[in-house]
Structures are given as structure tokens and as C-alpha cells.
Amino acid sequence: MTNYVYKLRPNQTQALKISAWVDMLRSHYNWCLNDRMTQYYQQFIEGNYCDIRTKGEASPLTCFVSKSGATGNPWKDSKLDFEGKARNPRRSAGDIQITALPELKIARPWYNGIDSTVLQQNVKRLDIAYKNFFEGRGFPKFKNRSNFTSFTFVMGVKIKGNKIYLPKLGWIRFYNSRPISDGFTIKVCAVRKRQNGWYISVRIEDKSVPEYSAISVADSPKVIGCDLGITKLVHLSDGYQIENPKFSTNKKAKRTLKIRQRRVIRKTKGSKNRKKAAIRVSRFHQKIGDKRQAYQWKTANLIVSRNIDIIALEDLNISGSAIR
């Protein structure tokens, strides 16, 4: 399984529609997060209460994922266990919110224009954020326009030449810079906004391609070790060193960034000129990111082309010490 990234060429109508989708999906994501936070506050902070008539435990019905709320349909269909007894497993918060999507479309008719699978993946995106939280990576945060710029399709995507079909968006032209080989099927597509336009990441798979099999060191005489450096990018065990270009911290890049940031500060807040200057800063950062990625691929190709069998790497947190 691999990913191909292409730049889209939507017309004006399609571009406006994609932007509207992102705004609505961001609002839906924030609503779902607030719904779960409300449920937690009501259940574990305020506590449950006792119904006077039934004398049973109850919870407030102001959120979809409440413990006993009928609005969320918290119980799945009855199933038989290994003893033949009926049991009703609880739905997860994500299942409840996905089940509530038809009610969302009734209350907010403009969500009918968004593909159903895209809305479902939006809820699953929040599930992943909660999973990361329980693994110690920080509590999910509300999204704004700067950190919510993408959505995902999981079915219905077709590619024909230099056009790609996205459900409810239609056929969109794109720069077919890397044709997909025969035999590969499209699994997932993610549409993302960058400073110079819209991009789509296509995940493709060919089950006929065999997976890499593990081999032992004893069977592979040619082994090379890679060590991440500071002044140099990578030190190889055979003595070869790969230079670190320092795309964002070299003298020219620092001067260019300083000038463009100064131009932003000098513009009037809220003006169009200030927005244009901010876009120039963002595009400069994107250019640096593209250079880093291209150099990383060039470095990887250089290492694997040295006629070796095994590459040994350190288990380091390199996210904070990448190419600067």
C-alpha cells in the first residue's frame, strides 16, 4: 500500500464547494467534540439523578452520547452470547454520533450536500483524537481554519486520465504527475488545502504485490548503520556523511523570512494587503517544507543505492531534530 499526491485543478464552482465542505466539517467536528465533553461533565462531574416515578438511574438528555439518553440510541441490537442469552452491547460515542447523522441532515439541510462517508470519517477522525489522548498525547482541541483543512473519502472515487471523480463534487481535473500502475485499487482519498491550492492524497493497494519478508542479519553480510547528526544530516557506519542543507536556518532563508514577516507587521490589521503579505509568508514556509521532503527522498535513495542488504537505524525521536 502506498500514497500518491496530486495537485487538483478545480474550477471556481468546485473550489467554492470544497471550501464550504471544509467549513461545515470543521463545525461538525467541533460540535461532536463539545457533545462528548458535555456528556462527560454531566455523567462524571454533575452526576446522575434518580427518576422519582421509576426510581431508576437516569442521565440528562441534553447530548447524544449520554449514558441512558434515548436520543443517542446507546444500545445495539440484541445478540446471543455463547450461553444463548440475549445481550445488548453498548454503542461507542462514535457509533452514536454516526447514527445521528440523518438527524443532523434534517436539522441542518445544507449538510445533505456532503457525502455521507465524508461525514462518517469526520466522526472517526475525532475517535482517533480520543484514542491518542488515552495513549497520552493530549486532549482533543477545537479546530479552527488554520488546523482543519482536509476531509477524506473512502469509496466512490474514480480516476480517468487527468480527471478524478469525487462523490457529490463531480469530475475534477488534476495534474497527473505520476500515473497509477495497472492492478492497483483506490482505498482512501484525502483532500487537503495548502497555500498554493488543493491537493489530493490517493492511497492505493495491489494485493498481488508480496509483502517484504523478514531476514536475519546472519544471512545478510552487507549491513550499514545510520546515525542522525547535527552538523551533518546522517552519519553512515562506513564513514560516509550526508550534508545538512538547513533550508530554514541558512543566512538567505532567515533574511527572506525576516523581511516578509516585517511586511506583515507593517500592514493594517484586517486589510487585504496584510492578508496578501501573510500568504507570501505561508508560501515561503511551504517552499521550505517541499525542499525538505525532496531532500529526504534524495537522501533515502542515496542510502539504499549503496548495494547493501540491511539498514540499521536508531530508535530516536527525530521529529524535533529534522532538517532545519
mmCIF file of C-alpha atoms in Angstrom:
data_model
loop_
_atom_site.group_PDB
_atom_site.id
_atom_site.type_symbol
_atom_site.label_atom_id
_atom_site.label_comp_id
_atom_site.label_asym_id
_atom_site.label_seq_id
_atom_site.Cartn_x
_atom_site.Cartn_y
_atom_site.Cartn_z
ATOM 1 C CA MET A 1 0.000 0.000 0.000
ATOM 2 C CA THR A 2 1.359 3.399 -0.956
ATOM 3 C CA ASN A 3 0.251 7.022 -1.342
ATOM 4 C CA TYR A 4 0.348 9.279 -4.401
ATOM 5 C CA VAL A 5 -0.183 13.030 -4.001
ATOM 6 C CA TYR A 6 -1.582 15.171 -6.825
ATOM 7 C CA LYS A 7 -2.495 18.822 -7.159
ATOM 8 C CA LEU A 8 -6.128 19.427 -8.039
ATOM 9 C CA ARG A 9 -7.348 21.869 -10.680
ATOM 10 C CA PRO A 10 -10.924 22.626 -9.599
ATOM 11 C CA ASN A 11 -12.953 25.269 -11.367
ATOM 12 C CA GLN A 12 -14.311 28.215 -9.423
ATOM 13 C CA THR A 13 -17.590 26.493 -8.522
ATOM 14 C CA GLN A 14 -15.841 23.342 -7.327
ATOM 15 C CA ALA A 15 -13.283 25.321 -5.308
ATOM 16 C CA LEU A 16 -16.037 27.239 -3.516
ATOM 17 C CA LYS A 17 -17.891 23.996 -2.802
ATOM 18 C CA ILE A 18 -14.790 22.296 -1.389
ATOM 19 C CA SER A 19 -14.112 25.312 0.846
ATOM 20 C CA ALA A 20 -17.718 25.214 2.085
ATOM 21 C CA TRP A 21 -17.334 21.499 2.864
ATOM 22 C CA VAL A 22 -14.266 22.181 4.990
ATOM 23 C CA ASP A 23 -16.090 24.907 6.942
ATOM 24 C CA MET A 24 -19.119 22.673 7.599
ATOM 25 C CA LEU A 25 -16.993 19.671 8.543
ATOM 26 C CA ARG A 26 -14.987 21.790 10.969
ATOM 27 C CA SER A 27 -18.225 22.955 12.591
ATOM 28 C CA HIS A 28 -19.452 19.335 12.764
ATOM 29 C CA TYR A 29 -16.171 18.171 14.318
ATOM 30 C CA ASN A 30 -16.327 20.872 16.997
ATOM 31 C CA TRP A 31 -19.985 20.051 17.716
ATOM 32 C CA CYS A 32 -19.176 16.350 18.181
ATOM 33 C CA LEU A 33 -16.277 17.183 20.489
ATOM 34 C CA ASN A 34 -18.456 19.510 22.544
ATOM 35 C CA ASP A 35 -21.142 16.795 22.693
ATOM 36 C CA ARG A 36 -18.695 14.314 24.217
ATOM 37 C CA MET A 37 -17.350 16.899 26.653
ATOM 38 C CA THR A 38 -20.910 17.716 27.749
ATOM 39 C CA GLN A 39 -21.641 14.025 28.300
ATOM 40 C CA TYR A 40 -18.541 13.605 30.456
ATOM 41 C CA TYR A 41 -19.368 16.695 32.515
ATOM 42 C CA GLN A 42 -22.958 15.583 33.117
ATOM 43 C CA GLN A 43 -22.122 11.981 33.940
ATOM 44 C CA PHE A 44 -18.942 12.283 35.973
ATOM 45 C CA ILE A 45 -18.971 15.877 37.304
ATOM 46 C CA GLU A 46 -22.641 16.656 37.932
ATOM 47 C CA GLY A 47 -23.551 13.001 38.460
ATOM 48 C CA ASN A 48 -26.690 11.030 37.635
ATOM 49 C CA TYR A 49 -30.051 11.523 39.288
ATOM 50 C CA CYS A 50 -32.901 9.230 40.291
ATOM 51 C CA ASP A 51 -36.234 9.288 38.489
ATOM 52 C CA ILE A 52 -38.997 9.700 41.114
ATOM 53 C CA ARG A 53 -41.567 7.570 39.262
ATOM 54 C CA THR A 54 -39.375 4.681 38.128
ATOM 55 C CA LYS A 55 -36.804 5.032 40.934
ATOM 56 C CA GLY A 56 -34.162 4.222 38.329
ATOM 57 C CA GLU A 57 -30.891 5.830 37.490
ATOM 58 C CA ALA A 58 -31.130 8.406 34.724
ATOM 59 C CA SER A 59 -28.908 10.906 32.975
ATOM 60 C CA PRO A 60 -29.634 14.304 31.397
ATOM 61 C CA LEU A 61 -30.833 14.135 27.800
ATOM 62 C CA THR A 62 -29.058 17.218 26.521
ATOM 63 C CA CYS A 63 -26.416 15.373 24.499
ATOM 64 C CA PHE A 64 -26.421 12.480 22.038
ATOM 65 C CA VAL A 65 -23.843 10.346 23.804
ATOM 66 C CA SER A 66 -25.379 10.456 27.290
ATOM 67 C CA LYS A 67 -25.310 7.261 29.312
ATOM 68 C CA SER A 68 -29.026 6.481 29.124
ATOM 69 C CA GLY A 69 -30.204 9.010 26.575
ATOM 70 C CA ALA A 70 -32.829 7.737 24.163
ATOM 71 C CA THR A 71 -31.761 10.334 21.600
ATOM 72 C CA GLY A 72 -28.426 8.585 21.106
ATOM 73 C CA ASN A 73 -29.782 5.013 20.833
ATOM 74 C CA PRO A 74 -26.971 3.861 23.157
ATOM 75 C CA TRP A 75 -27.712 0.129 22.804
ATOM 76 C CA LYS A 76 -27.028 -2.058 19.798
ATOM 77 C CA ASP A 77 -29.391 -4.763 18.564
ATOM 78 C CA SER A 78 -29.757 -7.795 20.803
ATOM 79 C CA LYS A 79 -27.252 -10.583 20.221
ATOM 80 C CA LEU A 80 -26.906 -14.054 21.698
ATOM 81 C CA ASP A 81 -23.801 -14.898 23.678
ATOM 82 C CA PHE A 82 -22.181 -18.332 23.946
ATOM 83 C CA GLU A 83 -24.776 -19.337 26.593
ATOM 84 C CA GLY A 84 -27.674 -18.423 24.335
ATOM 85 C CA LYS A 85 -28.670 -15.374 26.383
ATOM 86 C CA ALA A 86 -29.543 -12.057 24.771
ATOM 87 C CA ARG A 87 -27.175 -9.220 25.424
ATOM 88 C CA ASN A 88 -27.219 -5.585 24.340
ATOM 89 C CA PRO A 89 -23.695 -4.246 23.918
ATOM 90 C CA ARG A 90 -23.271 -0.517 24.361
ATOM 91 C CA ARG A 91 -22.514 1.657 21.377
ATOM 92 C CA SER A 92 -19.379 3.751 21.429
ATOM 93 C CA ALA A 93 -19.649 7.536 21.308
ATOM 94 C CA GLY A 94 -18.517 7.461 17.678
ATOM 95 C CA ASP A 95 -21.202 4.922 16.710
ATOM 96 C CA ILE A 96 -23.884 7.041 18.368
ATOM 97 C CA GLN A 97 -22.777 10.208 16.598
ATOM 98 C CA ILE A 98 -22.584 8.424 13.234
ATOM 99 C CA THR A 99 -26.113 7.051 13.812
ATOM 100 C CA ALA A 100 -27.274 10.625 14.487
ATOM 101 C CA LEU A 101 -26.084 11.912 11.107
ATOM 102 C CA PRO A 102 -29.542 11.564 9.464
ATOM 103 C CA GLU A 103 -30.986 13.720 12.250
ATOM 104 C CA LEU A 104 -28.221 16.246 11.640
ATOM 105 C CA LYS A 105 -29.182 16.450 7.955
ATOM 106 C CA ILE A 106 -32.822 17.032 8.883
ATOM 107 C CA ALA A 107 -31.965 19.803 11.338
ATOM 108 C CA ARG A 108 -29.260 21.276 9.069
ATOM 109 C CA PRO A 109 -30.350 20.591 5.458
ATOM 110 C CA TRP A 110 -27.167 22.073 3.991
ATOM 111 C CA TYR A 111 -25.258 19.006 5.245
ATOM 112 C CA ASN A 112 -27.127 16.947 2.623
ATOM 113 C CA GLY A 113 -24.665 18.282 0.076
ATOM 114 C CA ILE A 114 -21.766 16.470 1.790
ATOM 115 C CA ASP A 115 -21.106 12.806 1.020
ATOM 116 C CA SER A 116 -22.204 10.528 3.894
ATOM 117 C CA THR A 117 -18.887 8.690 4.066
ATOM 118 C CA VAL A 118 -17.067 12.015 4.449
ATOM 119 C CA LEU A 119 -19.243 12.868 7.463
ATOM 120 C CA GLN A 120 -18.634 9.418 8.949
ATOM 121 C CA GLN A 121 -14.875 9.786 8.521
ATOM 122 C CA ASN A 122 -15.130 13.164 10.240
ATOM 123 C CA VAL A 123 -16.500 11.438 13.355
ATOM 124 C CA LYS A 124 -13.846 8.716 13.130
ATOM 125 C CA ARG A 125 -11.250 11.460 12.994
ATOM 126 C CA LEU A 126 -12.442 12.528 16.437
ATOM 127 C CA ASP A 127 -12.301 8.887 17.593
ATOM 128 C CA ILE A 128 -8.626 8.793 16.587
ATOM 129 C CA ALA A 129 -8.012 12.016 18.535
ATOM 130 C CA TYR A 130 -9.567 10.437 21.656
ATOM 131 C CA LYS A 131 -7.507 7.277 21.139
ATOM 132 C CA ASN A 132 -4.363 9.388 21.018
ATOM 133 C CA PHE A 133 -5.488 11.121 24.219
ATOM 134 C CA PHE A 134 -5.841 7.829 26.089
ATOM 135 C CA GLU A 135 -2.332 6.949 24.888
ATOM 136 C CA GLY A 136 -1.006 10.127 26.497
ATOM 137 C CA ARG A 137 -0.820 12.515 23.513
ATOM 138 C CA GLY A 138 -3.022 15.353 24.751
ATOM 139 C CA PHE A 139 -6.762 16.022 24.856
ATOM 140 C CA PRO A 140 -8.546 16.817 21.552
ATOM 141 C CA LYS A 141 -8.882 20.517 20.830
ATOM 142 C CA PHE A 142 -11.471 22.526 18.954
ATOM 143 C CA LYS A 143 -10.433 23.177 15.369
ATOM 144 C CA ASN A 144 -10.067 26.493 13.589
ATOM 145 C CA ARG A 145 -9.403 27.420 9.976
ATOM 146 C CA SER A 146 -5.665 27.030 10.344
ATOM 147 C CA ASN A 147 -5.604 23.437 11.662
ATOM 148 C CA PHE A 148 -8.634 21.907 9.932
ATOM 149 C CA THR A 149 -8.028 21.855 6.189
ATOM 150 C CA SER A 150 -8.869 18.343 4.967
ATOM 151 C CA PHE A 151 -11.528 15.654 4.598
ATOM 152 C CA THR A 152 -11.498 12.020 3.497
ATOM 153 C CA PHE A 153 -13.327 9.780 1.005
ATOM 154 C CA VAL A 154 -13.354 6.004 1.465
ATOM 155 C CA MET A 155 -15.462 4.911 -1.522
ATOM 156 C CA GLY A 156 -16.839 6.068 -4.847
ATOM 157 C CA VAL A 157 -13.586 7.645 -6.090
ATOM 158 C CA LYS A 158 -12.632 7.018 -9.732
ATOM 159 C CA ILE A 159 -9.702 8.201 -11.840
ATOM 160 C CA LYS A 160 -9.805 8.553 -15.605
ATOM 161 C CA GLY A 161 -6.843 10.184 -17.307
ATOM 162 C CA ASN A 162 -6.241 13.583 -15.741
ATOM 163 C CA LYS A 163 -9.669 13.684 -14.062
ATOM 164 C CA ILE A 164 -10.754 12.293 -10.706
ATOM 165 C CA TYR A 165 -14.355 11.709 -9.637
ATOM 166 C CA LEU A 166 -15.235 12.619 -6.049
ATOM 167 C CA PRO A 167 -18.785 11.823 -4.829
ATOM 168 C CA LYS A 168 -21.044 14.908 -4.833
ATOM 169 C CA LEU A 169 -18.179 17.024 -6.178
ATOM 170 C CA GLY A 170 -18.060 15.552 -9.665
ATOM 171 C CA TRP A 171 -15.127 15.171 -12.033
ATOM 172 C CA ILE A 172 -12.194 17.411 -11.094
ATOM 173 C CA ARG A 173 -9.085 17.911 -13.169
ATOM 174 C CA PHE A 174 -5.701 17.305 -11.577
ATOM 175 C CA TYR A 175 -2.028 17.263 -12.551
ATOM 176 C CA ASN A 176 -1.416 13.605 -13.323
ATOM 177 C CA SER A 177 2.285 13.770 -12.480
ATOM 178 C CA ARG A 178 2.517 10.087 -11.540
ATOM 179 C CA PRO A 179 0.163 7.654 -13.327
ATOM 180 C CA ILE A 180 -1.211 4.806 -11.209
ATOM 181 C CA SER A 181 0.024 1.419 -12.416
ATOM 182 C CA ASP A 182 -2.391 -1.286 -13.521
ATOM 183 C CA GLY A 183 -3.590 -3.628 -10.801
ATOM 184 C CA PHE A 184 -3.757 -1.017 -8.046
ATOM 185 C CA THR A 185 -7.103 -0.143 -6.454
ATOM 186 C CA ILE A 186 -8.007 3.097 -4.688
ATOM 187 C CA LYS A 187 -8.609 2.614 -0.965
ATOM 188 C CA VAL A 188 -8.759 6.107 0.568
ATOM 189 C CA CYS A 189 -8.534 9.663 -0.763
ATOM 190 C CA ALA A 190 -7.848 12.742 1.356
ATOM 191 C CA VAL A 191 -8.420 16.264 0.016
ATOM 192 C CA ARG A 192 -6.202 18.860 1.686
ATOM 193 C CA LYS A 193 -5.749 22.605 1.291
ATOM 194 C CA ARG A 194 -2.278 24.096 1.042
ATOM 195 C CA GLN A 195 -1.175 27.646 0.432
ATOM 196 C CA ASN A 196 -0.933 27.231 -3.337
ATOM 197 C CA GLY A 197 -4.140 25.269 -3.888
ATOM 198 C CA TRP A 198 -5.933 21.980 -3.228
ATOM 199 C CA TYR A 199 -4.156 18.631 -3.162
ATOM 200 C CA ILE A 200 -5.426 15.060 -3.025
ATOM 201 C CA SER A 201 -3.600 12.132 -1.451
ATOM 202 C CA VAL A 202 -4.610 8.798 -3.016
ATOM 203 C CA ARG A 203 -3.861 5.602 -1.093
ATOM 204 C CA ILE A 204 -3.608 2.670 -3.486
ATOM 205 C CA GLU A 205 -3.108 -1.049 -2.960
ATOM 206 C CA ASP A 206 -2.236 -4.076 -5.080
ATOM 207 C CA LYS A 207 -2.766 -7.317 -3.172
ATOM 208 C CA SER A 208 -0.787 -9.259 -5.757
ATOM 209 C CA VAL A 209 2.399 -7.450 -4.709
ATOM 210 C CA PRO A 210 4.083 -9.563 -1.992
ATOM 211 C CA GLU A 211 4.953 -8.084 1.372
ATOM 212 C CA TYR A 212 8.542 -7.746 2.456
ATOM 213 C CA SER A 213 9.693 -10.787 4.420
ATOM 214 C CA ALA A 214 11.971 -10.507 7.446
ATOM 215 C CA ILE A 215 15.517 -11.772 7.046
ATOM 216 C CA SER A 216 18.199 -12.387 9.660
ATOM 217 C CA VAL A 217 21.459 -10.479 9.938
ATOM 218 C CA ALA A 218 23.430 -13.708 9.577
ATOM 219 C CA ASP A 219 22.048 -14.204 6.074
ATOM 220 C CA SER A 220 22.908 -10.651 5.034
ATOM 221 C CA PRO A 221 26.596 -9.816 5.141
ATOM 222 C CA LYS A 222 26.171 -6.224 3.949
ATOM 223 C CA VAL A 223 24.806 -4.122 6.833
ATOM 224 C CA ILE A 224 25.036 -0.360 7.255
ATOM 225 C CA GLY A 225 24.118 1.787 10.250
ATOM 226 C CA CYS A 226 22.686 5.319 10.107
ATOM 227 C CA ASP A 227 23.105 7.889 12.864
ATOM 228 C CA LEU A 228 21.262 11.210 12.847
ATOM 229 C CA GLY A 229 23.701 14.088 13.201
ATOM 230 C CA ILE A 230 23.587 17.796 13.997
ATOM 231 C CA THR A 231 26.119 19.493 11.746
ATOM 232 C CA LYS A 232 25.706 16.637 9.280
ATOM 233 C CA LEU A 233 22.313 15.167 8.482
ATOM 234 C CA VAL A 234 23.274 11.467 8.583
ATOM 235 C CA HIS A 235 26.464 9.637 9.539
ATOM 236 C CA LEU A 236 26.839 6.183 7.986
ATOM 237 C CA SER A 237 28.782 3.379 9.603
ATOM 238 C CA ASP A 238 31.157 3.153 6.629
ATOM 239 C CA GLY A 239 32.344 6.720 7.282
ATOM 240 C CA TYR A 240 30.209 8.460 4.653
ATOM 241 C CA GLN A 241 28.463 11.667 5.781
ATOM 242 C CA ILE A 242 25.433 13.364 4.229
ATOM 243 C CA GLU A 243 25.297 17.143 4.393
ATOM 244 C CA ASN A 244 22.522 19.019 6.180
ATOM 245 C CA PRO A 245 21.388 21.900 3.919
ATOM 246 C CA LYS A 246 19.452 23.661 6.746
ATOM 247 C CA PHE A 247 16.801 25.078 4.470
ATOM 248 C CA SER A 248 15.125 27.279 7.095
ATOM 249 C CA THR A 249 18.141 28.377 9.136
ATOM 250 C CA ASN A 250 20.627 29.355 6.462
ATOM 251 C CA LYS A 251 21.502 33.026 6.062
ATOM 252 C CA LYS A 252 19.421 33.661 2.946
ATOM 253 C CA ALA A 253 16.286 31.919 4.266
ATOM 254 C CA LYS A 254 16.426 33.726 7.618
ATOM 255 C CA ARG A 255 16.800 37.097 5.884
ATOM 256 C CA THR A 256 13.932 36.410 3.458
ATOM 257 C CA LEU A 257 11.630 35.250 6.256
ATOM 258 C CA LYS A 258 12.515 38.276 8.397
ATOM 259 C CA ILE A 259 11.692 40.695 5.564
ATOM 260 C CA ARG A 260 8.366 39.047 4.731
ATOM 261 C CA GLN A 261 7.280 38.872 8.383
ATOM 262 C CA ARG A 262 8.176 42.540 8.807
ATOM 263 C CA ARG A 263 5.965 43.405 5.846
ATOM 264 C CA VAL A 264 3.056 41.623 7.511
ATOM 265 C CA ILE A 265 3.504 43.559 10.763
ATOM 266 C CA ARG A 266 3.593 46.912 8.960
ATOM 267 C CA LYS A 267 0.276 46.341 7.198
ATOM 268 C CA THR A 268 -3.022 47.408 8.778
ATOM 269 C CA LYS A 269 -4.752 44.628 10.696
ATOM 270 C CA GLY A 270 -7.694 43.174 8.792
ATOM 271 C CA SER A 271 -6.669 44.711 5.478
ATOM 272 C CA LYS A 272 -6.337 42.831 2.208
ATOM 273 C CA ASN A 273 -2.695 43.836 1.909
ATOM 274 C CA ARG A 274 -1.959 42.226 5.269
ATOM 275 C CA LYS A 275 -3.614 39.005 4.115
ATOM 276 C CA LYS A 276 -1.581 39.023 0.901
ATOM 277 C CA ALA A 277 1.631 39.531 2.870
ATOM 278 C CA ALA A 278 0.679 36.687 5.249
ATOM 279 C CA ILE A 279 0.067 34.399 2.267
ATOM 280 C CA ARG A 280 3.573 35.148 0.996
ATOM 281 C CA VAL A 281 4.990 34.091 4.375
ATOM 282 C CA SER A 282 2.939 30.886 4.314
ATOM 283 C CA ARG A 283 4.061 30.062 0.778
ATOM 284 C CA PHE A 284 7.677 30.561 1.803
ATOM 285 C CA HIS A 285 7.209 28.046 4.640
ATOM 286 C CA GLN A 286 5.578 25.641 2.182
ATOM 287 C CA LYS A 287 8.519 26.015 -0.199
ATOM 288 C CA ILE A 288 10.916 25.131 2.629
ATOM 289 C CA GLY A 289 8.794 22.106 3.517
ATOM 290 C CA ASP A 290 8.812 20.900 -0.087
ATOM 291 C CA LYS A 291 12.601 21.260 -0.224
ATOM 292 C CA ARG A 292 12.972 19.235 2.978
ATOM 293 C CA GLN A 293 10.769 16.439 1.712
ATOM 294 C CA ALA A 294 12.559 16.287 -1.652
ATOM 295 C CA TYR A 295 15.947 16.193 0.069
ATOM 296 C CA GLN A 296 14.783 13.431 2.438
ATOM 297 C CA TRP A 297 13.735 11.269 -0.511
ATOM 298 C CA LYS A 298 17.044 12.018 -2.229
ATOM 299 C CA THR A 299 18.913 11.003 0.938
ATOM 300 C CA ALA A 300 16.915 7.791 1.303
ATOM 301 C CA ASN A 301 17.609 6.905 -2.323
ATOM 302 C CA LEU A 302 21.310 7.572 -1.799
ATOM 303 C CA ILE A 303 21.440 5.217 1.202
ATOM 304 C CA VAL A 304 19.550 2.303 -0.377
ATOM 305 C CA SER A 305 21.556 2.565 -3.604
ATOM 306 C CA ARG A 306 24.832 1.669 -1.834
ATOM 307 C CA ASN A 307 24.392 -2.062 -2.604
ATOM 308 C CA ILE A 308 23.552 -3.164 0.946
ATOM 309 C CA ASP A 309 21.151 -5.731 2.424
ATOM 310 C CA ILE A 310 20.162 -4.308 5.820
ATOM 311 C CA ILE A 311 19.887 -0.721 7.107
ATOM 312 C CA ALA A 312 20.113 -0.257 10.889
ATOM 313 C CA LEU A 313 18.552 2.862 12.454
ATOM 314 C CA GLU A 314 18.464 4.252 15.972
ATOM 315 C CA ASP A 315 15.148 4.389 17.817
ATOM 316 C CA LEU A 316 15.124 8.147 18.272
ATOM 317 C CA ASN A 317 12.505 10.881 18.381
ATOM 318 C CA ILE A 318 13.642 12.668 15.249
ATOM 319 C CA SER A 319 10.527 14.857 14.884
ATOM 320 C CA GLY A 320 12.237 17.660 16.818
ATOM 321 C CA SER A 321 15.560 17.353 15.022
ATOM 322 C CA ALA A 322 14.633 17.052 11.365
ATOM 323 C CA ILE A 323 16.161 19.060 8.547
ATOM 324 C CA ARG A 324 16.014 22.737 9.564
#
